[in-house]
PDB file of C-alpha atoms and ligand atoms in Angstrom:
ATOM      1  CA  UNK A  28     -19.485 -14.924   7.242  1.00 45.00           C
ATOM      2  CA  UNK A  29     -18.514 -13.263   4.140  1.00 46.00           C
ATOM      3  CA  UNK A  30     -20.324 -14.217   0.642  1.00 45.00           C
ATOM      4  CA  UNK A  31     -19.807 -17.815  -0.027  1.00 48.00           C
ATOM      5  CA  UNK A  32     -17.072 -17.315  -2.752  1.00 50.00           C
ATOM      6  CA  UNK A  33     -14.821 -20.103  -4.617  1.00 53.00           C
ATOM      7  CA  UNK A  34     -14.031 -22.988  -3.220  1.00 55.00           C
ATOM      8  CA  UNK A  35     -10.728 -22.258  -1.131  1.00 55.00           C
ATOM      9  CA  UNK A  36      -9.457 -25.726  -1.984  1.00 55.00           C
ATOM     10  CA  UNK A  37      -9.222 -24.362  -5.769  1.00 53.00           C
ATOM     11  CA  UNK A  38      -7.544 -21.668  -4.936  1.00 58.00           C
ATOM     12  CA  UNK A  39      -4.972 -23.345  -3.184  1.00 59.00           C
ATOM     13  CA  UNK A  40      -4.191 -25.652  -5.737  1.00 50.00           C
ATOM     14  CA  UNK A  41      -4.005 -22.459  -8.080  1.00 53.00           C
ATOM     15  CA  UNK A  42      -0.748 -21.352  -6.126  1.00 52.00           C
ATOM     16  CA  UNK A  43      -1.868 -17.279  -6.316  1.00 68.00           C
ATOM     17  CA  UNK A  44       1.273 -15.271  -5.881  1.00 70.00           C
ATOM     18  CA  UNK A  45       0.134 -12.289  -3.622  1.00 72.00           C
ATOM     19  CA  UNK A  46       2.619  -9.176  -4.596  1.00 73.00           C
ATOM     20  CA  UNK A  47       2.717  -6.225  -2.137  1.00 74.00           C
ATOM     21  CA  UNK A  48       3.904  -3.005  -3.639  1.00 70.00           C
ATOM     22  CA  UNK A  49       4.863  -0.487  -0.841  1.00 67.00           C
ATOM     23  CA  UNK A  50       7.411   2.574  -0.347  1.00 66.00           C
ATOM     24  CA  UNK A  51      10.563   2.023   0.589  1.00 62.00           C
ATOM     25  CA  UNK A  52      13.015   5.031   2.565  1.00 53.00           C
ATOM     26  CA  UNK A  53      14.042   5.793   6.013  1.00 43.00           C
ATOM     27  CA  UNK A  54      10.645   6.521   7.791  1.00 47.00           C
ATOM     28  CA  UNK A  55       8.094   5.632   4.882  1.00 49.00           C
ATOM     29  CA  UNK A  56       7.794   1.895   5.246  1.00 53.00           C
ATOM     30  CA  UNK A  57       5.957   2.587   9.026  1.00 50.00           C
ATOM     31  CA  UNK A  58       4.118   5.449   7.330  1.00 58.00           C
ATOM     32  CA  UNK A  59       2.570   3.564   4.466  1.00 69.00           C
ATOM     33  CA  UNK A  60      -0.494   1.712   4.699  1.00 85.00           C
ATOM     34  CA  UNK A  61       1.456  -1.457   3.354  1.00 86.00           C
ATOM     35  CA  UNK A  62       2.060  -2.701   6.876  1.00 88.00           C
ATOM     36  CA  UNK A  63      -1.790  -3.129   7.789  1.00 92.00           C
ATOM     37  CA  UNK A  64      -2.335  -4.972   4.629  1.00 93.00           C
ATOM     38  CA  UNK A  65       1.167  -7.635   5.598  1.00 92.00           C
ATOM     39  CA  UNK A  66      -0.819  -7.750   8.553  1.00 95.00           C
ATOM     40  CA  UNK A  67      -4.139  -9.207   6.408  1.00 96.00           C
ATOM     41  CA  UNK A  68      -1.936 -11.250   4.584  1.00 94.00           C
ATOM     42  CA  UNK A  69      -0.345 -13.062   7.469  1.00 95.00           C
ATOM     43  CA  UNK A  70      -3.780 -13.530   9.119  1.00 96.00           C
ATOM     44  CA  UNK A  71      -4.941 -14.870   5.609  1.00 94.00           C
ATOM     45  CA  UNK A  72      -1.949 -17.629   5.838  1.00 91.00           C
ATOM     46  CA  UNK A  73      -1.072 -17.671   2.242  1.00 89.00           C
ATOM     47  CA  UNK A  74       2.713 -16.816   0.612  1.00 88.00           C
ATOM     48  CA  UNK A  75       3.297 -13.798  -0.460  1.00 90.00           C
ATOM     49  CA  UNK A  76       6.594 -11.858  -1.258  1.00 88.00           C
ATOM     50  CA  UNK A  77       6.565  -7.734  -0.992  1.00 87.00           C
ATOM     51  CA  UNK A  78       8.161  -5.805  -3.840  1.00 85.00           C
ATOM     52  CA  UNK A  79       9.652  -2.575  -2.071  1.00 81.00           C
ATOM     53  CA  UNK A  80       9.218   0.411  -4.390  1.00 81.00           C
ATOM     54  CA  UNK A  81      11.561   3.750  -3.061  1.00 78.00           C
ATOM     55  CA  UNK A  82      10.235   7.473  -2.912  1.00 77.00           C
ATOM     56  CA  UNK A  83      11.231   9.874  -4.715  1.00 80.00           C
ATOM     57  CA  UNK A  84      11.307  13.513  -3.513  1.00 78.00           C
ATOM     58  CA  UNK A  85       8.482  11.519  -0.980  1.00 74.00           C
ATOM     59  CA  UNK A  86       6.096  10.571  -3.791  1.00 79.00           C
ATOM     60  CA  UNK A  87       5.744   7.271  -5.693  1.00 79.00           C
ATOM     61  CA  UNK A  88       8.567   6.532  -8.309  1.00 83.00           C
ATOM     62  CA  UNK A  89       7.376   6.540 -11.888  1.00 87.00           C
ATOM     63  CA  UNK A  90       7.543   2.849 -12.474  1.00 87.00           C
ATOM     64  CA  UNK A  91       4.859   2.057  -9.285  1.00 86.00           C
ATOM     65  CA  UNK A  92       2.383   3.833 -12.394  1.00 90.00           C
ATOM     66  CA  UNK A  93       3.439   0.658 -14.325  1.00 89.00           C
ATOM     67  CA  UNK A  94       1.770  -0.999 -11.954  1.00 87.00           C
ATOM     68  CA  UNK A  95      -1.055   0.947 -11.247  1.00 90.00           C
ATOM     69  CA  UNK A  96      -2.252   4.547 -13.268  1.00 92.00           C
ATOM     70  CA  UNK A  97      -2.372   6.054  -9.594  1.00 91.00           C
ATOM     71  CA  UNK A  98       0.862   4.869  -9.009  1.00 87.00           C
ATOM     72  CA  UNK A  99      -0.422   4.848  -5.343  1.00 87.00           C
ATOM     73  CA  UNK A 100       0.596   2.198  -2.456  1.00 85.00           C
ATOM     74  CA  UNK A 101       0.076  -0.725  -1.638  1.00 88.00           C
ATOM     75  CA  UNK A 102      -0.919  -2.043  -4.391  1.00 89.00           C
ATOM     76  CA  UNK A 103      -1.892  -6.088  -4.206  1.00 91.00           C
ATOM     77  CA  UNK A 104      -1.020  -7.968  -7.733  1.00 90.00           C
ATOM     78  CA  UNK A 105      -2.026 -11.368  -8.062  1.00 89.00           C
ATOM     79  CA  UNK A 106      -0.720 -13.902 -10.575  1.00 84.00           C
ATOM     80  CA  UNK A 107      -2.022 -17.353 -11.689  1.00 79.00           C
ATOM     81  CA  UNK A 108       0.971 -19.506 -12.982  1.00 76.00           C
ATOM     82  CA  UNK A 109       0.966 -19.760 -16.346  1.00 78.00           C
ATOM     83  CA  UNK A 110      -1.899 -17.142 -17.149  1.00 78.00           C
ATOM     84  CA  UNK A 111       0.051 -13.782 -18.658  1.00 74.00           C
ATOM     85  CA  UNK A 112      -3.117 -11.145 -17.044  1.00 79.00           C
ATOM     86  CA  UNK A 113      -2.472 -10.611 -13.899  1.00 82.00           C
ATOM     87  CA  UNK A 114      -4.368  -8.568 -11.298  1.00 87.00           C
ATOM     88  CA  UNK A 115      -3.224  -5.146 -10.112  1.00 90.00           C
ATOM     89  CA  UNK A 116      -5.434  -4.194  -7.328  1.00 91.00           C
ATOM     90  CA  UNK A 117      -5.434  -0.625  -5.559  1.00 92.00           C
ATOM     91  CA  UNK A 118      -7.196   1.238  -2.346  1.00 94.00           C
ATOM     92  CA  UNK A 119      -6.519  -0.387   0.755  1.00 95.00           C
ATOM     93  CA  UNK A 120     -10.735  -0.958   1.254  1.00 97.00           C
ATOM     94  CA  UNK A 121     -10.792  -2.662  -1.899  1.00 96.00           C
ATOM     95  CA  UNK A 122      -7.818  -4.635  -1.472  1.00 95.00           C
ATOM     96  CA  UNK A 123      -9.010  -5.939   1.786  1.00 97.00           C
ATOM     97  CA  UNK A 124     -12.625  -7.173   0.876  1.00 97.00           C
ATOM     98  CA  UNK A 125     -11.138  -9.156  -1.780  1.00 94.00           C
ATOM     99  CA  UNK A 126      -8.766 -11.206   0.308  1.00 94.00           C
ATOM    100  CA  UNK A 127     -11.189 -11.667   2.911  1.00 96.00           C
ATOM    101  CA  UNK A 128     -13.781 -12.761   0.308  1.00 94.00           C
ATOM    102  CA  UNK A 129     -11.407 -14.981  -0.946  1.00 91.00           C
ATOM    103  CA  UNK A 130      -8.881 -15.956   2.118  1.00 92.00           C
ATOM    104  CA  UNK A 131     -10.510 -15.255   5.072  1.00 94.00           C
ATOM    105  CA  UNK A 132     -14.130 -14.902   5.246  1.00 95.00           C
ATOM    106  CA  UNK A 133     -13.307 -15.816   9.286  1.00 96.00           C
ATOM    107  CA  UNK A 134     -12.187 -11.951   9.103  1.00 98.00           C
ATOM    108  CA  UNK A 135     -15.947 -10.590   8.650  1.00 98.00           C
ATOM    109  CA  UNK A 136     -18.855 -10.932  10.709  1.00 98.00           C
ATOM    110  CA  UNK A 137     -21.269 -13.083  10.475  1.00 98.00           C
ATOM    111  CA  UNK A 138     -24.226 -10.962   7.781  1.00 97.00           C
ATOM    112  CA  UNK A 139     -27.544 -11.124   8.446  1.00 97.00           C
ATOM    113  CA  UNK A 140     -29.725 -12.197  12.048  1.00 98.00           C
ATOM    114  CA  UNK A 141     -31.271 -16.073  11.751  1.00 98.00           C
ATOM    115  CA  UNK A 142     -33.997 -15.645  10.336  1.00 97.00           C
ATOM    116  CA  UNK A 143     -33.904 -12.189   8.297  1.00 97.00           C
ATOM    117  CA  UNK A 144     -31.067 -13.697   5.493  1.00 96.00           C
ATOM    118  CA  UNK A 145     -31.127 -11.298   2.185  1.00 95.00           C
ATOM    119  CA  UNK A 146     -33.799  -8.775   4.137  1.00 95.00           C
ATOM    120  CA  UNK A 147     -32.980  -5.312   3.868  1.00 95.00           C
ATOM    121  CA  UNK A 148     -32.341  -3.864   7.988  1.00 96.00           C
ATOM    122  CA  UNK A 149     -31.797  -7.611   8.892  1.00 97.00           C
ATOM    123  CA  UNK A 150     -27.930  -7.446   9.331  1.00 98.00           C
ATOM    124  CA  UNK A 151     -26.104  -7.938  12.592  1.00 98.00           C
ATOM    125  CA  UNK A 152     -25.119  -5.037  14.269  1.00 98.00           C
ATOM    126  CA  UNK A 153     -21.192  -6.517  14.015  1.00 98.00           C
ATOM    127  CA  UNK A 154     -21.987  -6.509   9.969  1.00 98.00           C
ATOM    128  CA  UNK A 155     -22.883  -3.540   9.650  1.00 98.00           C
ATOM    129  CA  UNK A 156     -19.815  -1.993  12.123  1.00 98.00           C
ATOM    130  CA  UNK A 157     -17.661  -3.819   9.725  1.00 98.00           C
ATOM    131  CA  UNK A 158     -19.018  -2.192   6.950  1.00 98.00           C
ATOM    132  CA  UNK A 159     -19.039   1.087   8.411  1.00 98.00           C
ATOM    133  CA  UNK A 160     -15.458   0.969   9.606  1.00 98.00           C
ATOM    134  CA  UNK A 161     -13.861  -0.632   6.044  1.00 98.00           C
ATOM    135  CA  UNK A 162     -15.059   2.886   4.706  1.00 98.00           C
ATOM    136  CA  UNK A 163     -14.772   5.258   7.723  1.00 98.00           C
ATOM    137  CA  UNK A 164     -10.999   4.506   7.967  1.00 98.00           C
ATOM    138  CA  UNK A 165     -10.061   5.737   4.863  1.00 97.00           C
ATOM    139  CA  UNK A 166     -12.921   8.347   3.539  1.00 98.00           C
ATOM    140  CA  UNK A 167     -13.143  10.533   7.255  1.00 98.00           C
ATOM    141  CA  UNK A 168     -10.297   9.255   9.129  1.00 98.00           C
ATOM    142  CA  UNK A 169      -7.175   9.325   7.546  1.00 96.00           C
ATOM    143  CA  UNK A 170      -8.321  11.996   5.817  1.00 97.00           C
ATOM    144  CA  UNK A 171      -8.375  14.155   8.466  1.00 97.00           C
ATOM    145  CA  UNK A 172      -5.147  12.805   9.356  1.00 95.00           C
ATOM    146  CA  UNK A 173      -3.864  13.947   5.802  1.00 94.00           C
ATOM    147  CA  UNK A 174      -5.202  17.276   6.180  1.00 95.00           C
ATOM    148  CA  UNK A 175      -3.995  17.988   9.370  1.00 94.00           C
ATOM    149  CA  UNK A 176      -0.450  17.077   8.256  1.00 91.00           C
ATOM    150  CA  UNK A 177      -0.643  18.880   5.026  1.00 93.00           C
ATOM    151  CA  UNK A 178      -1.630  22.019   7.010  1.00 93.00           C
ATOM    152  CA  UNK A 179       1.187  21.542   9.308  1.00 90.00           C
ATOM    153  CA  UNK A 180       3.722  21.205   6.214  1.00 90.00           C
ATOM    154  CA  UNK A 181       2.343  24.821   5.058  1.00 91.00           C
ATOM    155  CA  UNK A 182       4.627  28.119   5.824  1.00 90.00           C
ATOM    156  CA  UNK A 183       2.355  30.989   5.838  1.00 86.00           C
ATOM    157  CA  UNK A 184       1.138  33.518   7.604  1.00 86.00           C
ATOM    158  CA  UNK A 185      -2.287  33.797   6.461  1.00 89.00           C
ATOM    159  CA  UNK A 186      -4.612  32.894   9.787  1.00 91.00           C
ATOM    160  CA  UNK A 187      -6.636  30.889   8.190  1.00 93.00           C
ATOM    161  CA  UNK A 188      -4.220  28.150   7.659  1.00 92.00           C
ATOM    162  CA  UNK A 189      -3.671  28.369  11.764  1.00 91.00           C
ATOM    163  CA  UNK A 190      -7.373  28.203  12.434  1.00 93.00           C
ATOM    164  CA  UNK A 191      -8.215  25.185   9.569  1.00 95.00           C
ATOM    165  CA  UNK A 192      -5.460  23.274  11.639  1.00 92.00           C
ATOM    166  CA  UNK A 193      -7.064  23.863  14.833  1.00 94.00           C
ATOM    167  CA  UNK A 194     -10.423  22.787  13.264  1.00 96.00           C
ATOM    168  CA  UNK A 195      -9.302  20.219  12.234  1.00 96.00           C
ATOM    169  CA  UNK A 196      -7.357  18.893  15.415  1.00 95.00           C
ATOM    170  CA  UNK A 197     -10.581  19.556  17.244  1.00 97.00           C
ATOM    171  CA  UNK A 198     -12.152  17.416  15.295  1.00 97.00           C
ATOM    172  CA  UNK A 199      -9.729  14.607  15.995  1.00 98.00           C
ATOM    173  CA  UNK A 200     -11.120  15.028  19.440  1.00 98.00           C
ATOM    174  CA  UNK A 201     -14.522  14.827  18.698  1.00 98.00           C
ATOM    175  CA  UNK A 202     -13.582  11.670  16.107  1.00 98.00           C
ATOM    176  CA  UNK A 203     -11.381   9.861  18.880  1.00 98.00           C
ATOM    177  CA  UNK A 204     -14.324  10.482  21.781  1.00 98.00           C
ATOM    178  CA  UNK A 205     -16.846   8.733  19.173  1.00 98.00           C
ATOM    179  CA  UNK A 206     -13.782   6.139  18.500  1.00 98.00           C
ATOM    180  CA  UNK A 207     -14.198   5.571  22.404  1.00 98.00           C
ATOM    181  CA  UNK A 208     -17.721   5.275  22.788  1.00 98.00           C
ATOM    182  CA  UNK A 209     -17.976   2.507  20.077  1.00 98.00           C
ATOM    183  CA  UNK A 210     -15.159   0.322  21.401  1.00 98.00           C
ATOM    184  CA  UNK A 211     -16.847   0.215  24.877  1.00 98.00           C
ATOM    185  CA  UNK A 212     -20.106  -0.335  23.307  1.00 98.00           C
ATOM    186  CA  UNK A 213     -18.515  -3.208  21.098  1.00 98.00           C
ATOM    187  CA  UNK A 214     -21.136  -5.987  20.051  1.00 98.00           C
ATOM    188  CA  UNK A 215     -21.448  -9.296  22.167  1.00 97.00           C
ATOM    189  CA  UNK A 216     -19.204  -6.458  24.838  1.00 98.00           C
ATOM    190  CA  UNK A 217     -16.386  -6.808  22.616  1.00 97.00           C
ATOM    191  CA  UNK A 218     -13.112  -6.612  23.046  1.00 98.00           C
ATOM    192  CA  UNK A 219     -12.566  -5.845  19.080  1.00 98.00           C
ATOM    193  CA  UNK A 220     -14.480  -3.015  16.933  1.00 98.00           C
ATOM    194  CA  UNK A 221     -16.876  -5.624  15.355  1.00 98.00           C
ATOM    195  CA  UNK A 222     -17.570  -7.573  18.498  1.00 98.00           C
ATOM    196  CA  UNK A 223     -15.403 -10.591  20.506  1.00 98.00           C
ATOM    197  CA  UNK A 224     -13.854 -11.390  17.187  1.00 98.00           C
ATOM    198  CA  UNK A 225     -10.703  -9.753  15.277  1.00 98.00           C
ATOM    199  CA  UNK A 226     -11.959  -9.092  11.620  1.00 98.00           C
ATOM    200  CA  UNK A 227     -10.480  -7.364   8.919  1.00 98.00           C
ATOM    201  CA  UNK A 228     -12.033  -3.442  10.019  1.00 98.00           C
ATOM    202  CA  UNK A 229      -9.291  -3.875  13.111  1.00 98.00           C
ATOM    203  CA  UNK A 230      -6.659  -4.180  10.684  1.00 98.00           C
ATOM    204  CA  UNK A 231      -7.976  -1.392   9.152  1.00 98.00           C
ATOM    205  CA  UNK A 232      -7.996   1.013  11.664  1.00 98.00           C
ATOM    206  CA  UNK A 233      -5.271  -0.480  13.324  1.00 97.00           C
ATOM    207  CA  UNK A 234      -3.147   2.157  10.788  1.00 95.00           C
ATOM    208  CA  UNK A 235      -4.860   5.659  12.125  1.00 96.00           C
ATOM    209  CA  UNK A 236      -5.141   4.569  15.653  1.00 97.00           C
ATOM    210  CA  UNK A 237      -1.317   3.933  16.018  1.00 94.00           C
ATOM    211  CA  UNK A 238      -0.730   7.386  14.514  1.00 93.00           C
ATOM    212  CA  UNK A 239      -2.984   8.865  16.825  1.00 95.00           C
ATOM    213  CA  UNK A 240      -1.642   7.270  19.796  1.00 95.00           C
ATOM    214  CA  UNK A 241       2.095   8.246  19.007  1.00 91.00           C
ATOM    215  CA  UNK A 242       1.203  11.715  18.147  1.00 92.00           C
ATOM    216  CA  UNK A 243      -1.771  13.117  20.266  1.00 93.00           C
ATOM    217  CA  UNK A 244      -1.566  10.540  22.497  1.00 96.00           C
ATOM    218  CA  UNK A 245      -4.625   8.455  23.617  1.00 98.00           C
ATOM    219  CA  UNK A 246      -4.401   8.573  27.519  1.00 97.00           C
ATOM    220  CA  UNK A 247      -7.586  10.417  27.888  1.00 98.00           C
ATOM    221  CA  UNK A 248      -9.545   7.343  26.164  1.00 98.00           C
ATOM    222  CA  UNK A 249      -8.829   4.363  27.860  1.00 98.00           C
ATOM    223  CA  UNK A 250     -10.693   2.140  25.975  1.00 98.00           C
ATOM    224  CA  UNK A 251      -9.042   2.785  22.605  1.00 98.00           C
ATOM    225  CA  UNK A 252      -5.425   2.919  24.551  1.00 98.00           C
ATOM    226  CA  UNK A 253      -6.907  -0.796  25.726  1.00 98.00           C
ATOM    227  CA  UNK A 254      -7.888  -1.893  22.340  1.00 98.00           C
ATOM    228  CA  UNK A 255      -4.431  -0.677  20.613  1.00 98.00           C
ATOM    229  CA  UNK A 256      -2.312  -2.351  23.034  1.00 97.00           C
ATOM    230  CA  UNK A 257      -4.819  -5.846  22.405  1.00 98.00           C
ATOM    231  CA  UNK A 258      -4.103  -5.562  18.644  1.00 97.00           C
ATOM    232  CA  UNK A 259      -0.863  -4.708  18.324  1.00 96.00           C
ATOM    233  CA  UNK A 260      -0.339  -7.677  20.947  1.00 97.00           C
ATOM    234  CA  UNK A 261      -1.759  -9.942  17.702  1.00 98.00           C
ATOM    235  CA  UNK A 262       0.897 -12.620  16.675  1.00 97.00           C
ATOM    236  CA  UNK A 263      -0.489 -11.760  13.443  1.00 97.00           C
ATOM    237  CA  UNK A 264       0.403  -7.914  14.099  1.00 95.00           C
ATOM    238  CA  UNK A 265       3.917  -8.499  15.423  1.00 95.00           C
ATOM    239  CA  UNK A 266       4.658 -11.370  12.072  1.00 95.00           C
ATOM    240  CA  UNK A 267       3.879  -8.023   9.538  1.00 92.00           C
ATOM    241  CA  UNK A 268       6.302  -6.344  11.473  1.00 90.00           C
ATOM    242  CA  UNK A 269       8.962  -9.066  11.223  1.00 90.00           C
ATOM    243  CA  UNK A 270       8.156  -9.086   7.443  1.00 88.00           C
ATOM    244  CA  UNK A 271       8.183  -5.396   7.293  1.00 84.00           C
ATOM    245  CA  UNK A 272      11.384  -5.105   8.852  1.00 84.00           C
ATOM    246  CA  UNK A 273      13.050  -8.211   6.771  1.00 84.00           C
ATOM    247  CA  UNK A 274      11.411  -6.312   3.753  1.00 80.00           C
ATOM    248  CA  UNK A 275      12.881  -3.076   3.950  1.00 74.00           C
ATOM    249  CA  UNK A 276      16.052  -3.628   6.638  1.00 76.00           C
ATOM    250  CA  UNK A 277      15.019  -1.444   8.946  1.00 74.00           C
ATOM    251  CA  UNK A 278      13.862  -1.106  12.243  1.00 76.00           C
ATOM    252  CA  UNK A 279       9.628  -0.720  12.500  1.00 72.00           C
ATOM    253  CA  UNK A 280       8.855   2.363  14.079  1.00 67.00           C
ATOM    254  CA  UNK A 281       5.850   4.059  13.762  1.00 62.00           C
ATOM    255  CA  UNK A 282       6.810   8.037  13.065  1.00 54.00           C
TER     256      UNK A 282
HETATM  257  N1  LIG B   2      -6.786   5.554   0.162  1.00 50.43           N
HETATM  258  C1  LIG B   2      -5.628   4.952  -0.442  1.00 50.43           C
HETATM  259  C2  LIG B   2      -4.448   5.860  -0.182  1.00 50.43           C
HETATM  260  C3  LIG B   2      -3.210   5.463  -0.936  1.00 50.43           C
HETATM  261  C4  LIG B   2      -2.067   6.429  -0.673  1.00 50.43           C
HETATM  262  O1  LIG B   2      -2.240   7.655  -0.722  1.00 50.43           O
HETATM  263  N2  LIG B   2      -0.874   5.900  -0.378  1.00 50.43           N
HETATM  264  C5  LIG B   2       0.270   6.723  -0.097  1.00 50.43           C
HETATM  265  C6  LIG B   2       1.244   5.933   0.766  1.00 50.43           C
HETATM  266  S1  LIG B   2       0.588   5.381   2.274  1.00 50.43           S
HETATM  267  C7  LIG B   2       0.998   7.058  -1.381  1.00 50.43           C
HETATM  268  O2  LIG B   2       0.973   6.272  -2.312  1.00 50.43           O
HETATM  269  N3  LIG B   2       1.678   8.225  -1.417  1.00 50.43           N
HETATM  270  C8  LIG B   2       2.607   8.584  -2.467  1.00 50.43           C
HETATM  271  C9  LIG B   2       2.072   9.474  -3.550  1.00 50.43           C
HETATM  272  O3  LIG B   2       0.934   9.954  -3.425  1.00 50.43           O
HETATM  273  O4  LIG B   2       2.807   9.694  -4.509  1.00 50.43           O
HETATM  274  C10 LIG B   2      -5.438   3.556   0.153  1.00 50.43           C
HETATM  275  O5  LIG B   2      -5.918   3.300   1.255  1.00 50.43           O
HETATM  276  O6  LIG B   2      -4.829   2.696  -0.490  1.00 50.43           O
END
């Protein structure tokens, strides 16, 4: 269970708009990391409308820095009726611990063991997955995924781009056989990252897994294959894609 935060009834009663600011183009929607965070939000069961933002020349359009100085997606904004701030929230980690602080603490693990609550080293094993995974996925993951396309969008003959890429696609192996070895090693046996439980780090790495299995392919790790298939088999999973597709009018498809 995440922190005890505000009373949920209060928050209800507040009616907080949840705004989702993502890319909008043939082949960006899928692309973005907007559609893992509809996902959140239809897990969290609260309204929320999507503001679709196009590319231009493939980077964010000036106006998304209105929103945010980054001018990165998604970005979450949240408005309270009658209040003129309003919250403009950006970094997919970030975004996610706050809704699941605030909407679905049923989306983290449970913290500490009985008996060792607020000890340093007392945390569950499933706590302290989730923690590691609602960092891994963006700061080592998809950055490696980032690199490896950047390197691939580079025309040059200098060898050293050619032997970065391969680096770095060997290391996707070595990432994807540790990826294995944790899901079958799953707390309470699994079948989710965190233990027998969906939470919020599944989202997260839903995003990076589904690129992985369209474009290296994950037949040589059965387990993760198994776990992909089991969470994009989520009604929650399949509603973001209905929302995605409504959203931007056109057909979800991953690359
Ligand atoms: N680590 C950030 C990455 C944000 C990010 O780079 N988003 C991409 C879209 S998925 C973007 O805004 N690209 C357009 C640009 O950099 O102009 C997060 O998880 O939110």
């Amino acid at each position: 269970m995440a922190t005890a935060y505000p009373d949920p009834a209060r928050n209800e009663s507040a009616k907080i708009t949840v705004r989702v600011a993502f890319f909008l183009a043939i082949r960006s929607l899928e692309r973005s990391r907007a559609q893992r965070l509809l996902w959140l939000l239809e897990e969290c069961r609260i309204p929320y409308e999507i503001k679709a933002y196009k590319r231009v020349d493939h980077k964010a359009p000036p106006e998304m820095k209105q929103v945010h100085p980054l001018g990165k997606a998604p970005v979450l904004t949240i408005e309270e009726p009658g209040k003129l701030d309003r919250l403009a929230m950006a970094e997919s980690g970030t975004v996610f611990e706050y809704l699941v602080d605030y909407y679905a603490p049923h989306l983290a693990p449970k913290r500490f063991q009985d008996g060792r609550e607020g000890n340093i080293c007392g945390e569950t094993r499933s706590w302290l997955r989730y923690r590691y995974y609602m960092h891994y996925t963006e700061g080592s993951l998809m950055s490696l995924l980032m690199r490896i396309h950047v390197l691939g969008e580079i025309k040059s003959d200098d060898s050293t781009v050619e032997s970065t890429r391969k680096h770095e696609l060997r290391e996707v192996q070595t990432y994807l056989t540790f990826l294995e070895s944790q899901i079958n090693s799953a707390p309470q046996g699994g079948p989710y990252l965190c233990g027998n439980g969906l939470t919020a780090a599944d989202i997260m790495i839903s995003l990076p897994l589904l690129v992985l299995q369209s474009t290296v392919g994950l037949n040589e790790y059965p387990g993760l294959g198994a776990y992909v298939e089991r969470l994009t088999g989520r009604p929650g999973y399949k509603a973001s894609i209905k929302r995605a597709e409504t959203a931007s009018g056109e057909k979800y498809a991953l690359i």
